[in-house]
Amino acid sequence: MSNSAALAPSSRAAVFLAFSLICFSSHVLAAGHPHYADALAKSLLFFQGQRSGRLPPDQAVKWRSNSAMSDGSAANVDLTGGYYDGGNNVKFNFPMAFTATMLSWSIIEYGGRMEGRVHDARAAVRWATDYLLKSAMTTPGKLYVGVGDADADHRCWERPEDMDTPRDVHAVSASAPGSDVAGETAAALAAASVVFRAADPAYSRRLVAAARDVMALAWRHQGKYSDHVGGGVSNYYPSYSGYKDELLWGSAWLLWATKNSSYLNDLISLGANDDVDVFSWDNKLAGARVLLSRRALLDGDKRLEPFTRQAEELICHILPNSSSPSSTTAYTPGGLMHRRGNVNMQYAASASFLLTTYAKYMAASHRRAFSCQSHGVTHRALRALAKRQVDYVLGDNPLGMSYMVGYGAR
Ligand SMILES: *[C@@H]1O[C@H](CO)[C@@H](O)[C@H](O)[C@H]1NC(C)=O
Ligand SMILES: *[C@@H]1O[C@H](CO)[C@@H](O)[C@H](O)[C@H]1NC(C)=O
């Protein structure tokens, strides 16, 4: 991994934790279970702490005030708003858009169980998508992909309210293509359009129209944004996995948002069938497979059955070797998935999201079990493993310590 992994482990892990917590938020607080509703509320508060731009009157994190109010001025455009990256003041649209996509997917699947928090969760999505809409729609033919100079920013420890580091503007276009960042931005806009379909239909239509344009740019002009964009993104958030995964993921979200089967033809034509066992801001293949299996399992769309098979192979890699002979995932003695020496929680959290979500699709389609070689796997087993991961993060671990900032006694 690059030095990006060393930037801000705790804050970035907290962002990713939100996705999985949301899955469990409505469980009744019973003896021995963490307080999921409290954890959900705090993970949503985290997003307020990361807000850039002009803050609204209902901002609950009061120590944050307006910042980066002239973002975009280097290109004579308005790019205020959005979120800072974990632990620094750069706006990196590539991981920001992924975060927005995952928040939206969480709301789509589990919003009905978030009780009073669904409004805050939608607000967290909208803070990203308002900015991503500006990034997509301000200059025809261009997609802005970030503001700031990552190297200068990382040399200087300042609050965003006080910062005096350069606010360079970065963009992709036909002559400087970035299908990775464009595909992820399209995914975020399309997923959010589903979230707002009933809550704000006009906003939803704007989102889906922008998603279409950005996805068309991603397909028509293919390339990796880190080959064309400066500002240090190639040292922090290049797409190591290339851009095919974002073309698949973006098209899968557009298929859902528009029901236009041309996206189905596009995504099948990709043949993106590499074996994966991880889901992250970099590689979206795993998420796309689970997302597409929804349509295969719930809507009986036979053309998507290969994605169900791939999703199940992926899960066989994630399960511990005691329940899956094809496991490729190590677990610590305390039971936490262990992928990397640093920023590990994001991988445990994103894998947990896929486990509960696939379990949900299985249950809804009466698919009781599948097998990892000869070992049968039920949706209950997937949920139990995901719960184990989330509980570990919240303090059910050998040190009895919460790994979520602000949650738990220690
Ligand atoms: C479906 O999408 C394709 C490609 O973006 C477009 O050319 C076509 O007009 C769309 N069809 C409908 C019915 O919107
Ligand atoms: C199974 O996983 C455990 C924990 O990750 C590891 O210690 C052990 O070596 C693995 N066993 C096999 C047969 O791979």
CSV table of C-alpha atoms and ligand atoms in Angstrom, one decimal:
chain,number,residue,atom,x,y,z
A,1,MET,CA,0.0,0.0,0.0
A,2,SER,CA,1.0,3.6,-0.5
A,3,ASN,CA,1.6,6.1,2.2
A,4,SER,CA,-2.1,6.9,2.0
A,5,ALA,CA,-2.6,4.1,4.5
A,6,ALA,CA,-0.6,6.0,7.0
A,7,LEU,CA,-2.6,9.3,6.8
A,8,ALA,CA,-5.2,9.1,9.5
A,9,PRO,CA,-6.0,5.5,10.4
A,10,SER,CA,-8.5,6.3,13.2
A,11,SER,CA,-10.6,8.8,11.4
A,12,ARG,CA,-10.7,6.9,8.1
A,13,ALA,CA,-11.6,3.7,9.9
A,14,ALA,CA,-14.5,5.5,11.6
A,15,VAL,CA,-15.9,6.5,8.2
A,16,PHE,CA,-16.0,3.0,7.0
A,17,LEU,CA,-17.3,1.6,10.3
A,18,ALA,CA,-20.5,3.6,9.7
A,19,PHE,CA,-21.5,1.4,6.9
A,20,SER,CA,-21.6,-1.7,9.0
A,21,LEU,CA,-23.0,-0.2,12.1
A,22,ILE,CA,-26.0,0.9,10.2
A,23,CYS,CA,-26.8,-2.7,9.5
A,24,PHE,CA,-27.3,-3.4,13.1
A,25,SER,CA,-28.6,-0.2,14.3
A,26,SER,CA,-32.1,-1.3,15.2
A,27,HIS,CA,-31.2,-4.4,17.1
A,28,VAL,CA,-32.6,-4.3,20.6
A,29,LEU,CA,-30.1,-3.4,23.2
A,30,ALA,CA,-29.8,-6.6,25.1
A,31,ALA,CA,-27.3,-7.8,27.8
A,32,GLY,CA,-23.9,-8.2,26.2
A,33,HIS,CA,-24.6,-6.4,23.0
A,34,PRO,CA,-23.1,-3.0,22.2
A,35,HIS,CA,-25.3,0.0,21.9
A,36,TYR,CA,-25.6,0.0,18.1
A,37,ALA,CA,-28.0,3.0,18.0
A,38,ASP,CA,-25.4,5.1,19.9
A,39,ALA,CA,-22.6,4.0,17.6
A,40,LEU,CA,-24.7,4.8,14.6
A,41,ALA,CA,-25.5,8.3,15.8
A,42,LYS,CA,-21.8,8.9,16.6
A,43,SER,CA,-20.6,7.7,13.2
A,44,LEU,CA,-23.0,10.1,11.5
A,45,LEU,CA,-21.7,12.9,13.7
A,46,PHE,CA,-18.2,12.1,12.4
A,47,PHE,CA,-19.3,13.3,8.9
A,48,GLN,CA,-20.3,16.7,10.3
A,49,GLY,CA,-16.8,17.1,11.7
A,50,GLN,CA,-15.4,16.5,8.2
A,51,ARG,CA,-17.6,19.1,6.5
A,52,SER,CA,-16.0,21.7,4.3
A,53,GLY,CA,-17.7,24.9,3.1
A,54,ARG,CA,-20.5,27.0,4.6
A,55,LEU,CA,-22.1,25.2,7.5
A,56,PRO,CA,-25.9,25.3,8.0
A,57,PRO,CA,-27.6,26.5,11.2
A,58,ASP,CA,-28.4,23.0,12.3
A,59,GLN,CA,-24.7,22.0,12.4
A,60,ALA,CA,-24.4,19.9,15.6
A,61,VAL,CA,-20.6,19.8,15.7
A,62,LYS,CA,-20.2,23.3,16.9
A,63,TRP,CA,-16.4,23.6,17.1
A,64,ARG,CA,-16.4,23.5,13.3
A,65,SER,CA,-17.1,26.7,11.3
A,66,ASN,CA,-17.1,27.8,7.7
A,67,SER,CA,-13.9,26.9,5.9
A,68,ALA,CA,-12.4,26.7,2.4
A,69,MET,CA,-15.0,29.3,1.2
A,70,SER,CA,-13.0,30.1,-2.0
A,71,ASP,CA,-12.4,26.5,-3.1
A,72,GLY,CA,-12.6,26.5,-6.9
A,73,SER,CA,-11.5,30.1,-7.3
A,74,ALA,CA,-8.2,28.8,-8.8
A,75,ALA,CA,-10.3,27.7,-11.8
A,76,ASN,CA,-12.9,30.5,-11.5
A,77,VAL,CA,-15.6,28.1,-10.4
A,78,ASP,CA,-17.4,27.4,-7.1
A,79,LEU,CA,-16.2,24.1,-5.6
A,80,THR,CA,-17.1,24.9,-2.0
A,81,GLY,CA,-18.6,22.1,0.2
A,82,GLY,CA,-18.0,18.4,0.4
A,83,TYR,CA,-15.8,16.6,2.9
A,84,TYR,CA,-12.2,16.7,3.9
A,85,ASP,CA,-10.3,13.5,3.9
A,86,GLY,CA,-9.6,11.8,7.2
A,87,GLY,CA,-7.0,13.9,9.1
A,88,ASN,CA,-6.1,16.5,6.5
A,89,ASN,CA,-7.7,19.3,4.6
A,90,VAL,CA,-7.6,18.0,1.0
A,91,LYS,CA,-10.8,17.2,-0.8
A,92,PHE,CA,-10.1,13.9,-2.7
A,93,ASN,CA,-13.2,13.2,-4.7
A,94,PHE,CA,-12.3,9.6,-5.4
A,95,PRO,CA,-12.6,8.2,-1.8
A,96,MET,CA,-15.2,10.9,-1.0
A,97,ALA,CA,-17.5,9.6,-3.7
A,98,PHE,CA,-17.0,6.0,-2.6
A,99,THR,CA,-18.0,7.0,0.9
A,100,ALA,CA,-21.1,8.7,-0.4
A,101,THR,CA,-22.0,5.6,-2.5
A,102,MET,CA,-21.7,3.3,0.5
A,103,LEU,CA,-23.7,5.7,2.8
A,104,SER,CA,-26.4,5.6,0.1
A,105,TRP,CA,-26.3,1.8,-0.2
A,106,SER,CA,-26.6,1.6,3.6
A,107,ILE,CA,-29.7,3.8,3.6
A,108,ILE,CA,-31.3,2.0,0.7
A,109,GLU,CA,-30.9,-1.4,2.4
A,110,TYR,CA,-31.2,-0.4,6.1
A,111,GLY,CA,-32.7,3.1,6.3
A,112,GLY,CA,-36.0,1.6,7.3
A,113,ARG,CA,-34.4,0.4,10.5
A,114,MET,CA,-32.4,3.6,11.3
A,115,GLU,CA,-35.4,5.0,13.2
A,116,GLY,CA,-34.7,8.7,13.9
A,117,ARG,CA,-31.3,8.7,12.2
A,118,VAL,CA,-32.3,8.3,8.6
A,119,HIS,CA,-32.7,12.1,8.3
A,120,ASP,CA,-29.1,12.6,9.5
A,121,ALA,CA,-27.9,9.8,7.2
A,122,ARG,CA,-29.5,11.4,4.2
A,123,ALA,CA,-28.0,14.8,5.2
A,124,ALA,CA,-24.5,13.0,5.3
A,125,VAL,CA,-25.1,11.8,1.7
A,126,ARG,CA,-26.3,15.2,0.5
A,127,TRP,CA,-23.3,17.0,1.9
A,128,ALA,CA,-21.2,14.9,-0.5
A,129,THR,CA,-23.6,14.9,-3.5
A,130,ASP,CA,-24.2,18.7,-3.5
A,131,TYR,CA,-20.5,19.1,-3.9
A,132,LEU,CA,-20.2,16.2,-6.4
A,133,LEU,CA,-23.0,17.8,-8.5
A,134,LYS,CA,-20.9,21.0,-8.7
A,135,SER,CA,-17.9,18.9,-9.6
A,136,ALA,CA,-19.8,17.3,-12.4
A,137,MET,CA,-22.0,20.0,-13.8
A,138,THR,CA,-20.0,23.3,-13.5
A,139,THR,CA,-17.9,23.0,-16.7
A,140,PRO,CA,-19.2,21.0,-19.6
A,141,GLY,CA,-16.8,18.2,-20.6
A,142,LYS,CA,-14.9,18.4,-17.3
A,143,LEU,CA,-15.2,16.6,-14.0
A,144,TYR,CA,-13.5,18.3,-11.1
A,145,VAL,CA,-11.9,15.6,-8.9
A,146,GLY,CA,-10.4,17.4,-6.0
A,147,VAL,CA,-9.1,20.6,-4.3
A,148,GLY,CA,-5.9,21.1,-2.4
A,149,ASP,CA,-2.2,20.1,-2.7
A,150,ALA,CA,-1.8,16.9,-0.8
A,151,ASP,CA,2.0,17.2,-0.2
A,152,ALA,CA,1.8,20.8,1.1
A,153,ASP,CA,-1.2,20.0,3.1
A,154,HIS,CA,0.4,17.0,4.8
A,155,ARG,CA,3.4,19.1,5.8
A,156,CYS,CA,1.3,21.6,7.6
A,157,TRP,CA,-0.9,20.7,10.6
A,158,GLU,CA,-3.7,23.3,10.5
A,159,ARG,CA,-7.4,23.5,11.1
A,160,PRO,CA,-9.3,24.0,7.8
A,161,GLU,CA,-10.7,27.2,9.2
A,162,ASP,CA,-7.1,28.6,9.4
A,163,MET,CA,-5.4,26.9,6.5
A,164,ASP,CA,-3.1,28.8,4.2
A,165,THR,CA,-1.9,26.0,2.0
A,166,PRO,CA,-2.6,26.0,-1.8
A,167,ARG,CA,-6.1,25.1,-3.0
A,168,ASP,CA,-5.3,23.8,-6.4
A,169,VAL,CA,-8.2,22.5,-8.5
A,170,HIS,CA,-7.9,19.2,-10.3
A,171,ALA,CA,-10.0,17.9,-13.1
A,172,VAL,CA,-10.4,15.1,-15.7
A,173,SER,CA,-11.7,15.5,-19.2
A,174,ALA,CA,-11.5,13.9,-22.7
A,175,SER,CA,-7.8,14.8,-23.0
A,176,ALA,CA,-7.0,13.9,-19.4
A,177,PRO,CA,-9.2,10.9,-18.8
A,178,GLY,CA,-10.1,9.4,-15.4
A,179,SER,CA,-12.6,6.5,-15.7
A,180,ASP,CA,-11.8,5.5,-12.1
A,181,VAL,CA,-12.9,8.7,-10.5
A,182,ALA,CA,-15.6,9.3,-13.0
A,183,GLY,CA,-17.1,5.8,-12.6
A,184,GLU,CA,-17.1,6.3,-8.8
A,185,THR,CA,-18.6,9.7,-9.0
A,186,ALA,CA,-21.3,8.3,-11.3
A,187,ALA,CA,-21.9,5.5,-8.8
A,188,ALA,CA,-22.3,8.1,-5.9
A,189,LEU,CA,-24.7,10.3,-7.9
A,190,ALA,CA,-26.8,7.3,-9.1
A,191,ALA,CA,-26.9,5.6,-5.6
A,192,ALA,CA,-28.0,8.9,-4.0
A,193,SER,CA,-30.7,9.4,-6.7
A,194,VAL,CA,-32.2,6.2,-5.3
A,195,VAL,CA,-32.0,7.5,-1.7
A,196,PHE,CA,-33.8,10.7,-2.6
A,197,ARG,CA,-36.3,9.3,-5.0
A,198,ALA,CA,-39.2,9.6,-2.6
A,199,ALA,CA,-37.7,12.2,-0.2
A,200,ASP,CA,-36.9,14.8,-2.8
A,201,PRO,CA,-37.9,13.7,-6.4
A,202,ALA,CA,-36.5,16.9,-8.1
A,203,TYR,CA,-33.1,16.5,-6.4
A,204,SER,CA,-33.2,12.8,-7.4
A,205,ARG,CA,-33.7,13.6,-11.0
A,206,ARG,CA,-30.8,16.1,-11.0
A,207,LEU,CA,-28.6,13.4,-9.5
A,208,VAL,CA,-29.5,10.8,-12.1
A,209,ALA,CA,-29.0,13.2,-15.0
A,210,ALA,CA,-25.5,14.1,-13.8
A,211,ALA,CA,-24.7,10.4,-13.1
A,212,ARG,CA,-25.5,9.6,-16.8
A,213,ASP,CA,-23.2,12.3,-18.1
A,214,VAL,CA,-20.4,11.4,-15.8
A,215,MET,CA,-20.7,7.7,-16.6
A,216,ALA,CA,-20.7,8.5,-20.4
A,217,LEU,CA,-17.4,10.4,-19.8
A,218,ALA,CA,-15.9,7.4,-18.0
A,219,TRP,CA,-16.7,5.1,-20.8
A,220,ARG,CA,-15.9,7.3,-23.7
A,221,HIS,CA,-12.5,8.5,-22.5
A,222,GLN,CA,-10.8,5.7,-20.7
A,223,GLY,CA,-7.8,6.2,-18.5
A,224,LYS,CA,-6.5,6.4,-14.9
A,225,TYR,CA,-6.8,9.8,-13.3
A,226,SER,CA,-3.6,9.5,-11.4
A,227,ASP,CA,-1.8,9.5,-14.8
A,228,HIS,CA,-3.1,13.0,-15.6
A,229,VAL,CA,-3.9,14.8,-12.3
A,230,GLY,CA,-1.3,16.5,-10.1
A,231,GLY,CA,-1.7,17.7,-6.5
A,232,GLY,CA,-0.2,14.5,-5.1
A,233,VAL,CA,-3.3,12.3,-5.8
A,234,SER,CA,-1.0,9.7,-7.3
A,235,ASN,CA,0.8,9.4,-4.0
A,236,TYR,CA,-2.4,9.2,-1.9
A,237,TYR,CA,-5.4,7.9,-3.8
A,238,PRO,CA,-4.5,6.5,-7.2
A,239,SER,CA,-6.8,3.6,-8.3
A,240,TYR,CA,-4.3,0.7,-7.9
A,241,SER,CA,-6.9,-1.7,-9.2
A,242,GLY,CA,-7.3,0.2,-12.5
A,243,TYR,CA,-10.6,1.5,-13.7
A,244,LYS,CA,-12.5,-1.6,-14.9
A,245,ASP,CA,-13.9,-2.1,-11.4
A,246,GLU,CA,-15.3,1.5,-11.3
A,247,LEU,CA,-16.8,1.0,-14.8
A,248,LEU,CA,-18.6,-2.1,-13.5
A,249,TRP,CA,-19.7,-0.4,-10.3
A,250,GLY,CA,-20.8,2.8,-11.8
A,251,SER,CA,-22.8,1.0,-14.5
A,252,ALA,CA,-24.4,-1.3,-11.9
A,253,TRP,CA,-25.6,1.7,-10.0
A,254,LEU,CA,-26.9,3.4,-13.2
A,255,LEU,CA,-28.7,0.2,-14.1
A,256,TRP,CA,-30.4,0.4,-10.7
A,257,ALA,CA,-31.2,4.1,-10.9
A,258,THR,CA,-32.4,4.2,-14.5
A,259,LYS,CA,-33.4,0.6,-15.4
A,260,ASN,CA,-31.9,1.3,-18.8
A,261,SER,CA,-30.6,-2.0,-20.1
A,262,SER,CA,-27.9,-0.4,-22.1
A,263,TYR,CA,-25.9,-0.3,-18.8
A,264,LEU,CA,-26.5,-4.1,-18.4
A,265,ASN,CA,-25.0,-4.7,-21.8
A,266,ASP,CA,-22.1,-2.4,-21.0
A,267,LEU,CA,-21.3,-4.1,-17.7
A,268,ILE,CA,-21.5,-7.6,-19.1
A,269,SER,CA,-19.2,-6.6,-22.0
A,270,LEU,CA,-16.5,-5.6,-19.5
A,271,GLY,CA,-15.8,-9.2,-18.5
A,272,ALA,CA,-14.4,-7.9,-15.2
A,273,ASN,CA,-14.0,-11.3,-13.6
A,274,ASP,CA,-10.8,-11.1,-11.6
A,275,ASP,CA,-10.7,-13.0,-8.4
A,276,VAL,CA,-11.0,-10.6,-5.3
A,277,ASP,CA,-11.3,-10.9,-1.6
A,278,VAL,CA,-11.3,-7.3,-0.5
A,279,PHE,CA,-13.7,-4.4,-0.9
A,280,SER,CA,-12.3,-0.9,-0.5
A,281,TRP,CA,-12.1,2.7,-1.8
A,282,ASP,CA,-9.7,1.3,-4.4
A,283,ASN,CA,-11.3,-1.9,-5.6
A,284,LYS,CA,-15.1,-2.1,-6.2
A,285,LEU,CA,-15.4,-5.5,-7.9
A,286,ALA,CA,-16.6,-7.2,-4.7
A,287,GLY,CA,-19.3,-4.5,-4.0
A,288,ALA,CA,-20.5,-4.6,-7.7
A,289,ARG,CA,-20.9,-8.4,-7.5
A,290,VAL,CA,-23.0,-8.3,-4.4
A,291,LEU,CA,-25.0,-5.3,-5.8
A,292,LEU,CA,-25.7,-7.1,-9.1
A,293,SER,CA,-26.6,-10.3,-7.4
A,294,ARG,CA,-29.5,-8.4,-5.8
A,295,ARG,CA,-31.1,-8.2,-9.2
A,296,ALA,CA,-30.4,-11.8,-9.9
A,297,LEU,CA,-31.7,-13.1,-6.6
A,298,LEU,CA,-34.6,-10.7,-6.0
A,299,ASP,CA,-35.8,-10.0,-9.6
A,300,GLY,CA,-34.8,-13.3,-11.1
A,301,ASP,CA,-32.7,-11.7,-13.8
A,302,LYS,CA,-30.8,-14.7,-15.3
A,303,ARG,CA,-28.2,-12.6,-17.1
A,304,LEU,CA,-26.8,-11.5,-13.8
A,305,GLU,CA,-26.4,-15.0,-12.3
A,306,PRO,CA,-22.6,-15.1,-13.0
A,307,PHE,CA,-22.4,-12.2,-10.5
A,308,THR,CA,-24.1,-14.2,-7.9
A,309,ARG,CA,-21.6,-17.0,-8.4
A,310,GLN,CA,-18.8,-14.5,-8.1
A,311,ALA,CA,-20.3,-12.9,-5.0
A,312,GLU,CA,-20.4,-16.3,-3.4
A,313,GLU,CA,-16.8,-17.1,-4.3
A,314,LEU,CA,-15.9,-13.8,-2.8
A,315,ILE,CA,-17.7,-14.7,0.4
A,316,CYS,CA,-15.9,-18.1,0.5
A,317,HIS,CA,-12.6,-16.1,0.5
A,318,ILE,CA,-13.7,-13.8,3.3
A,319,LEU,CA,-15.0,-16.6,5.7
A,320,PRO,CA,-12.5,-18.0,8.1
A,321,ASN,CA,-10.8,-21.2,7.0
A,322,SER,CA,-12.7,-23.2,9.6
A,323,SER,CA,-15.9,-22.7,7.6
A,324,SER,CA,-14.5,-22.3,4.1
A,325,PRO,CA,-11.6,-24.3,2.5
A,326,SER,CA,-11.1,-21.5,-0.1
A,327,SER,CA,-10.6,-18.8,2.6
A,328,THR,CA,-7.9,-16.2,1.9
A,329,THR,CA,-8.6,-14.1,4.9
A,330,ALA,CA,-6.6,-14.2,8.1
A,331,TYR,CA,-8.3,-13.7,11.5
A,332,THR,CA,-6.6,-12.5,14.7
A,333,PRO,CA,-6.8,-14.7,17.8
A,334,GLY,CA,-9.6,-12.4,19.0
A,335,GLY,CA,-11.7,-13.0,15.9
A,336,LEU,CA,-11.1,-9.8,13.8
A,337,MET,CA,-10.5,-10.1,10.1
A,338,HIS,CA,-7.0,-9.1,9.4
A,339,ARG,CA,-6.0,-7.9,6.0
A,340,ARG,CA,-3.3,-5.3,6.5
A,341,GLY,CA,-1.0,-4.0,9.2
A,342,ASN,CA,-2.5,-0.5,9.1
A,343,VAL,CA,-6.0,0.9,8.6
A,344,ASN,CA,-7.3,-2.6,8.9
A,345,MET,CA,-10.8,-1.7,10.3
A,346,GLN,CA,-12.0,-0.3,7.0
A,347,TYR,CA,-11.6,-3.8,5.4
A,348,ALA,CA,-13.3,-5.6,8.3
A,349,ALA,CA,-16.2,-3.0,8.1
A,350,SER,CA,-16.7,-3.1,4.3
A,351,ALA,CA,-16.5,-6.9,4.2
A,352,SER,CA,-19.1,-7.0,7.1
A,353,PHE,CA,-21.4,-4.8,5.0
A,354,LEU,CA,-21.2,-7.2,2.1
A,355,LEU,CA,-21.9,-10.2,4.4
A,356,THR,CA,-25.0,-8.7,5.9
A,357,THR,CA,-26.3,-7.4,2.6
A,358,TYR,CA,-25.8,-10.7,0.8
A,359,ALA,CA,-27.4,-12.5,3.7
A,360,LYS,CA,-30.4,-10.1,3.3
A,361,TYR,CA,-30.7,-10.9,-0.4
A,362,MET,CA,-30.4,-14.6,0.4
A,363,ALA,CA,-33.2,-14.5,3.0
A,364,ALA,CA,-35.4,-12.4,0.8
A,365,SER,CA,-35.1,-14.8,-2.1
A,366,HIS,CA,-35.3,-18.0,0.0
A,367,ARG,CA,-31.8,-19.0,-0.9
A,368,ARG,CA,-31.1,-20.9,2.3
A,369,ALA,CA,-27.5,-21.8,1.7
A,370,PHE,CA,-24.7,-22.1,-0.8
A,371,SER,CA,-21.5,-24.0,-0.5
A,372,CYS,CA,-17.8,-23.1,-0.2
A,373,GLN,CA,-16.5,-26.3,-1.7
A,374,SER,CA,-18.2,-28.9,0.5
A,375,HIS,CA,-19.0,-26.6,3.4
A,376,GLY,CA,-22.6,-25.2,3.5
A,377,VAL,CA,-23.0,-21.5,4.3
A,378,THR,CA,-26.3,-20.0,5.6
A,379,HIS,CA,-27.4,-16.4,5.7
A,380,ARG,CA,-27.4,-16.8,9.5
A,381,ALA,CA,-23.7,-17.6,9.5
A,382,LEU,CA,-22.9,-14.6,7.4
A,383,ARG,CA,-24.8,-12.3,9.8
A,384,ALA,CA,-23.1,-13.8,12.8
A,385,LEU,CA,-19.7,-13.2,11.3
A,386,ALA,CA,-20.5,-9.6,10.5
A,387,LYS,CA,-21.9,-9.0,14.0
A,388,ARG,CA,-18.7,-10.5,15.4
A,389,GLN,CA,-16.7,-7.9,13.5
A,390,VAL,CA,-18.8,-4.9,14.5
A,391,ASP,CA,-18.9,-6.1,18.1
A,392,TYR,CA,-15.1,-6.4,18.1
A,393,VAL,CA,-14.7,-2.9,16.9
A,394,LEU,CA,-17.1,-1.6,19.6
A,395,GLY,CA,-15.3,-3.2,22.5
A,396,ASP,CA,-16.0,-7.0,22.5
A,397,ASN,CA,-12.3,-7.8,22.1
A,398,PRO,CA,-9.5,-9.1,24.2
A,399,LEU,CA,-8.5,-5.6,25.4
A,400,GLY,CA,-12.2,-4.7,26.2
A,401,MET,CA,-11.5,-1.5,24.3
A,402,SER,CA,-13.7,0.4,21.7
A,403,TYR,CA,-11.9,1.2,18.5
A,404,MET,CA,-14.5,3.9,17.6
A,405,VAL,CA,-13.7,7.4,18.7
A,406,GLY,CA,-16.2,8.7,21.2
A,407,TYR,CA,-17.9,5.3,21.7
A,408,GLY,CA,-17.7,3.3,24.9
A,409,ALA,CA,-16.0,3.8,28.3
A,410,ARG,CA,-12.5,3.3,26.8
B,1,LIG,C1,-30.3,4.3,-22.3
B,1,LIG,O1,-28.9,4.7,-22.3
B,1,LIG,C2,-28.3,4.9,-23.5
B,1,LIG,C3,-26.9,5.1,-23.3
B,1,LIG,O2,-26.7,6.1,-22.3
B,1,LIG,C4,-29.0,6.0,-24.3
B,1,LIG,O3,-28.4,6.2,-25.5
B,1,LIG,C5,-30.5,5.6,-24.4
B,1,LIG,O4,-31.2,6.7,-25.0
B,1,LIG,C6,-31.1,5.3,-23.1
B,1,LIG,N1,-32.5,4.8,-23.3
B,1,LIG,C7,-33.5,5.3,-22.6
B,1,LIG,C8,-34.8,4.7,-22.9
B,1,LIG,O5,-33.4,6.3,-21.9
B,2,LIG,C1,-6.5,-21.0,9.4
B,2,LIG,O1,-6.5,-19.7,9.9
B,2,LIG,C2,-5.7,-19.5,11.1
B,2,LIG,C3,-6.0,-18.0,11.5
B,2,LIG,O2,-6.0,-17.1,10.5
B,2,LIG,C4,-4.3,-19.8,10.8
B,2,LIG,O3,-3.5,-19.6,12.0
B,2,LIG,C5,-4.1,-21.2,10.3
B,2,LIG,O4,-2.8,-21.4,9.9
B,2,LIG,C6,-5.0,-21.4,9.1
B,2,LIG,N1,-5.0,-22.9,8.7
B,2,LIG,C7,-4.8,-23.3,7.5
B,2,LIG,C8,-4.9,-24.8,7.3
B,2,LIG,O5,-4.6,-22.5,6.5
